[in-house]
Amino acid sequence: MTKRFIALTLLVVSLAFGPVASADGGRPQFSNFYVFGDSLSDPGNVFTLTGMTAVAPFEPIPSAPYRSKRFTNGRVWVERLANWMGVPKGGRPAFLRPNKFGNYALGGSRAGPSDNPLFTLNGQVDTFLNNVGGEASPNALYIIWFGGNDVRDALVAASSDPTFATSEAIIAAGVQAEVAGISKLYAAGARKFLILNAPNVALTPAVTSQGPAAVGGALLLSQAFNDGLSGALDFVEASAPGIEIYRFDVFALLSDIAADPAAFRLRNIVDACLEFFVVEDPVCKRPNRFLFWDAIHPTRFTHRTLAKEVKAFLRAQ
């Protein structure tokens, strides 16, 4: 399955980018951040568009952000990272101030096709390019993190199509969409990219509560997405003159946390901090000791951990 993903994706990449050329190296320096992603990077864009927030009794997978205006109990990782890297406006919600802030991530987005085109990588990139007059600064960092919702869609599809053919198509479409998004930004002038791979969806309470078969399927699909993405990025790096791609392995980080939660100051990596379908006292007493806030989203403490790891990663380049 993975080999076919990679082969198809490489064909798309070869059409999107021209002849092979070497890329420039060096320590990354960024004039700004521009962020594209889903709820894991949304700093309040869905709230800006809808004005809605989730209230108790909470559901395992929320249909609206929480009172923090985010899909967690505080700031998301890229807001902290942008502050620490000296470009705070890059982490803030672009749908609130389109010509000032740089984060276009929208909760519920997929890399691949969606019922609402805005909630895709292509839709977010088009919105950004429209706001900047079609010219992307070569000195900014373009952060792309998708995959979680694409993998969850593929897992749902597997329940009705056990051949995994539909799931394979969903994963392939997501990977190809990431390539297309990078291609469009590159054509507009972007040269520096931070790409995060799909998290291990098999670790989420939404999946573990469904039993071993669901866990196994989610693991397989998460790995398939990441294998396809890795192969595609290899080709992009070799085919796009001057491009710099920094790859952060979120899947590996979550695996490390699961293997030794105490090393990351966590005690509970299995349950959600929230108690669902209750009105009285739905929030756990010590959220900072939980990996997950709800059935699919991490706590603000986990977001902070991710921000610290990504900052160290970028500074080591």
PDB file of N, CA and C in Angstrom, residues 24-29 140-145 190-197 229-230 233-234 236-237 242-250 309-317:
ATOM      1  N   ASP A  24      20.112  25.306  -1.131  1.00  0.00           N
ATOM      2  CA  ASP A  24      21.075  25.980  -0.272  1.00  0.00           C
ATOM      3  C   ASP A  24      20.905  25.517   1.161  1.00  0.00           C
ATOM      4  N   GLY A  25      21.990  25.430   1.898  1.00  0.00           N
ATOM      5  CA  GLY A  25      21.933  25.042   3.302  1.00  0.00           C
ATOM      6  C   GLY A  25      22.041  26.251   4.203  1.00  0.00           C
ATOM      7  N   GLY A  26      22.401  26.016   5.453  1.00  0.00           N
ATOM      8  CA  GLY A  26      22.610  27.104   6.393  1.00  0.00           C
ATOM      9  C   GLY A  26      21.584  27.119   7.495  1.00  0.00           C
ATOM     10  N   ARG A  27      21.895  27.842   8.562  1.00  0.00           N
ATOM     11  CA  ARG A  27      21.025  27.969   9.723  1.00  0.00           C
ATOM     12  C   ARG A  27      19.781  28.769   9.354  1.00  0.00           C
ATOM     13  N   PRO A  28      18.590  28.313   9.722  1.00  0.00           N
ATOM     14  CA  PRO A  28      17.377  29.002   9.305  1.00  0.00           C
ATOM     15  C   PRO A  28      17.185  30.353   9.996  1.00  0.00           C
ATOM     16  N   GLN A  29      16.832  31.371   9.208  1.00  0.00           N
ATOM     17  CA  GLN A  29      16.480  32.686   9.708  1.00  0.00           C
ATOM     18  C   GLN A  29      15.162  33.076   9.051  1.00  0.00           C
ATOM     19  N   ALA A 140      10.346  34.108   4.875  1.00  0.00           N
ATOM     20  CA  ALA A 140       9.431  33.634   5.918  1.00  0.00           C
ATOM     21  C   ALA A 140       9.489  32.110   5.997  1.00  0.00           C
ATOM     22  N   LEU A 141       8.987  31.572   7.116  1.00  0.00           N
ATOM     23  CA  LEU A 141       8.870  30.125   7.286  1.00  0.00           C
ATOM     24  C   LEU A 141       7.415  29.728   7.092  1.00  0.00           C
ATOM     25  N   TYR A 142       7.175  28.778   6.208  1.00  0.00           N
ATOM     26  CA  TYR A 142       5.831  28.298   5.909  1.00  0.00           C
ATOM     27  C   TYR A 142       5.639  26.953   6.605  1.00  0.00           C
ATOM     28  N   ILE A 143       4.766  26.951   7.607  1.00  0.00           N
ATOM     29  CA  ILE A 143       4.559  25.789   8.467  1.00  0.00           C
ATOM     30  C   ILE A 143       3.302  25.050   8.024  1.00  0.00           C
ATOM     31  N   ILE A 144       3.453  23.776   7.738  1.00  0.00           N
ATOM     32  CA  ILE A 144       2.333  22.956   7.269  1.00  0.00           C
ATOM     33  C   ILE A 144       2.220  21.717   8.149  1.00  0.00           C
ATOM     34  N   TRP A 145       1.044  21.583   8.799  1.00  0.00           N
ATOM     35  CA  TRP A 145       0.809  20.388   9.613  1.00  0.00           C
ATOM     36  C   TRP A 145      -0.613  19.894   9.402  1.00  0.00           C
ATOM     37  N   ALA A 190       7.854  31.263  -1.957  1.00  0.00           N
ATOM     38  CA  ALA A 190       8.250  30.651  -0.682  1.00  0.00           C
ATOM     39  C   ALA A 190       9.415  29.688  -0.888  1.00  0.00           C
ATOM     40  N   ARG A 191      10.343  29.694   0.076  1.00  0.00           N
ATOM     41  CA  ARG A 191      11.499  28.809  -0.035  1.00  0.00           C
ATOM     42  C   ARG A 191      11.771  28.004   1.234  1.00  0.00           C
ATOM     43  N   LYS A 192      11.268  28.446   2.372  1.00  0.00           N
ATOM     44  CA  LYS A 192      11.568  27.789   3.642  1.00  0.00           C
ATOM     45  C   LYS A 192      10.288  27.171   4.204  1.00  0.00           C
ATOM     46  N   PHE A 193      10.339  25.882   4.479  1.00  0.00           N
ATOM     47  CA  PHE A 193       9.158  25.158   4.939  1.00  0.00           C
ATOM     48  C   PHE A 193       9.477  24.322   6.174  1.00  0.00           C
ATOM     49  N   LEU A 194       8.560  24.332   7.132  1.00  0.00           N
ATOM     50  CA  LEU A 194       8.572  23.386   8.249  1.00  0.00           C
ATOM     51  C   LEU A 194       7.378  22.469   8.051  1.00  0.00           C
ATOM     52  N   ILE A 195       7.652  21.197   7.836  1.00  0.00           N
ATOM     53  CA  ILE A 195       6.593  20.218   7.598  1.00  0.00           C
ATOM     54  C   ILE A 195       6.557  19.238   8.764  1.00  0.00           C
ATOM     55  N   LEU A 196       5.420  19.125   9.410  1.00  0.00           N
ATOM     56  CA  LEU A 196       5.227  18.156  10.484  1.00  0.00           C
ATOM     57  C   LEU A 196       4.411  16.992   9.933  1.00  0.00           C
ATOM     58  N   ASN A 197       4.794  15.785  10.292  1.00  0.00           N
ATOM     59  CA  ASN A 197       4.059  14.632   9.784  1.00  0.00           C
ATOM     60  C   ASN A 197       2.822  14.357  10.636  1.00  0.00           C
ATOM     61  N   LEU A 229       4.296  10.814   2.665  1.00  0.00           N
ATOM     62  CA  LEU A 229       4.759  12.196   2.778  1.00  0.00           C
ATOM     63  C   LEU A 229       6.277  12.273   2.738  1.00  0.00           C
ATOM     64  N   SER A 230       6.935  11.364   3.427  1.00  0.00           N
ATOM     65  CA  SER A 230       8.396  11.359   3.448  1.00  0.00           C
ATOM     66  C   SER A 230       8.974  11.166   2.047  1.00  0.00           C
ATOM     67  N   LEU A 233       8.450  14.362   0.009  1.00  0.00           N
ATOM     68  CA  LEU A 233       9.347  15.452   0.386  1.00  0.00           C
ATOM     69  C   LEU A 233      10.768  15.204  -0.101  1.00  0.00           C
ATOM     70  N   ASP A 234      11.185  13.942  -0.118  1.00  0.00           N
ATOM     71  CA  ASP A 234      12.506  13.623  -0.676  1.00  0.00           C
ATOM     72  C   ASP A 234      12.604  14.128  -2.111  1.00  0.00           C
ATOM     73  N   VAL A 236      10.674  16.402  -3.601  1.00  0.00           N
ATOM     74  CA  VAL A 236      10.548  17.856  -3.653  1.00  0.00           C
ATOM     75  C   VAL A 236      11.898  18.513  -3.390  1.00  0.00           C
ATOM     76  N   GLU A 237      12.595  18.037  -2.372  1.00  0.00           N
ATOM     77  CA  GLU A 237      13.896  18.621  -2.033  1.00  0.00           C
ATOM     78  C   GLU A 237      14.881  18.508  -3.187  1.00  0.00           C
ATOM     79  N   GLY A 242      16.659  25.770  -4.515  1.00  0.00           N
ATOM     80  CA  GLY A 242      16.652  26.736  -3.426  1.00  0.00           C
ATOM     81  C   GLY A 242      15.702  26.441  -2.290  1.00  0.00           C
ATOM     82  N   ILE A 243      14.964  25.346  -2.365  1.00  0.00           N
ATOM     83  CA  ILE A 243      14.001  25.053  -1.303  1.00  0.00           C
ATOM     84  C   ILE A 243      14.715  24.512  -0.070  1.00  0.00           C
ATOM     85  N   GLU A 244      14.190  24.871   1.103  1.00  0.00           N
ATOM     86  CA  GLU A 244      14.689  24.354   2.376  1.00  0.00           C
ATOM     87  C   GLU A 244      13.498  23.768   3.126  1.00  0.00           C
ATOM     88  N   ILE A 245      13.540  22.481   3.384  1.00  0.00           N
ATOM     89  CA  ILE A 245      12.448  21.818   4.094  1.00  0.00           C
ATOM     90  C   ILE A 245      12.974  21.254   5.403  1.00  0.00           C
ATOM     91  N   TYR A 246      12.390  21.710   6.498  1.00  0.00           N
ATOM     92  CA  TYR A 246      12.721  21.196   7.825  1.00  0.00           C
ATOM     93  C   TYR A 246      11.588  20.266   8.241  1.00  0.00           C
ATOM     94  N   ARG A 247      11.911  19.012   8.474  1.00  0.00           N
ATOM     95  CA  ARG A 247      10.892  18.006   8.780  1.00  0.00           C
ATOM     96  C   ARG A 247      10.918  17.679  10.271  1.00  0.00           C
ATOM     97  N   PHE A 248       9.771  17.871  10.914  1.00  0.00           N
ATOM     98  CA  PHE A 248       9.679  17.507  12.333  1.00  0.00           C
ATOM     99  C   PHE A 248       8.795  16.277  12.474  1.00  0.00           C
ATOM    100  N   ASP A 249       9.296  15.288  13.203  1.00  0.00           N
ATOM    101  CA  ASP A 249       8.623  13.996  13.338  1.00  0.00           C
ATOM    102  C   ASP A 249       7.730  13.973  14.578  1.00  0.00           C
ATOM    103  N   VAL A 250       6.492  14.418  14.415  1.00  0.00           N
ATOM    104  CA  VAL A 250       5.528  14.402  15.517  1.00  0.00           C
ATOM    105  C   VAL A 250       5.191  12.974  15.924  1.00  0.00           C
ATOM    106  N   GLU A 309      10.070  21.309  21.724  1.00  0.00           N
ATOM    107  CA  GLU A 309      10.803  20.351  20.893  1.00  0.00           C
ATOM    108  C   GLU A 309      11.055  20.915  19.490  1.00  0.00           C
ATOM    109  N   VAL A 310      10.069  21.589  18.934  1.00  0.00           N
ATOM    110  CA  VAL A 310      10.241  22.158  17.597  1.00  0.00           C
ATOM    111  C   VAL A 310      11.240  23.311  17.630  1.00  0.00           C
ATOM    112  N   LYS A 311      11.190  24.121  18.678  1.00  0.00           N
ATOM    113  CA  LYS A 311      12.157  25.216  18.796  1.00  0.00           C
ATOM    114  C   LYS A 311      13.581  24.677  18.844  1.00  0.00           C
ATOM    115  N   ALA A 312      13.805  23.658  19.651  1.00  0.00           N
ATOM    116  CA  ALA A 312      15.143  23.057  19.731  1.00  0.00           C
ATOM    117  C   ALA A 312      15.555  22.468  18.387  1.00  0.00           C
ATOM    118  N   PHE A 313      14.600  21.863  17.706  1.00  0.00           N
ATOM    119  CA  PHE A 313      14.874  21.278  16.393  1.00  0.00           C
ATOM    120  C   PHE A 313      15.298  22.347  15.393  1.00  0.00           C
ATOM    121  N   LEU A 314      14.563  23.457  15.339  1.00  0.00           N
ATOM    122  CA  LEU A 314      14.886  24.512  14.385  1.00  0.00           C
ATOM    123  C   LEU A 314      16.230  25.157  14.700  1.00  0.00           C
ATOM    124  N   ARG A 315      16.508  25.347  15.948  1.00  0.00           N
ATOM    125  CA  ARG A 315      17.774  25.982  16.325  1.00  0.00           C
ATOM    126  C   ARG A 315      18.972  25.080  16.065  1.00  0.00           C
ATOM    127  N   ALA A 316      18.715  23.799  15.921  1.00  0.00           N
ATOM    128  CA  ALA A 316      19.807  22.861  15.643  1.00  0.00           C
ATOM    129  C   ALA A 316      20.117  22.749  14.150  1.00  0.00           C
ATOM    130  N   GLN A 317      19.278  23.370  13.324  1.00  0.00           N
ATOM    131  CA  GLN A 317      19.480  23.247  11.871  1.00  0.00           C
ATOM    132  C   GLN A 317      20.666  24.101  11.402  1.00  0.00           C
TER     133      GLN A 317
END
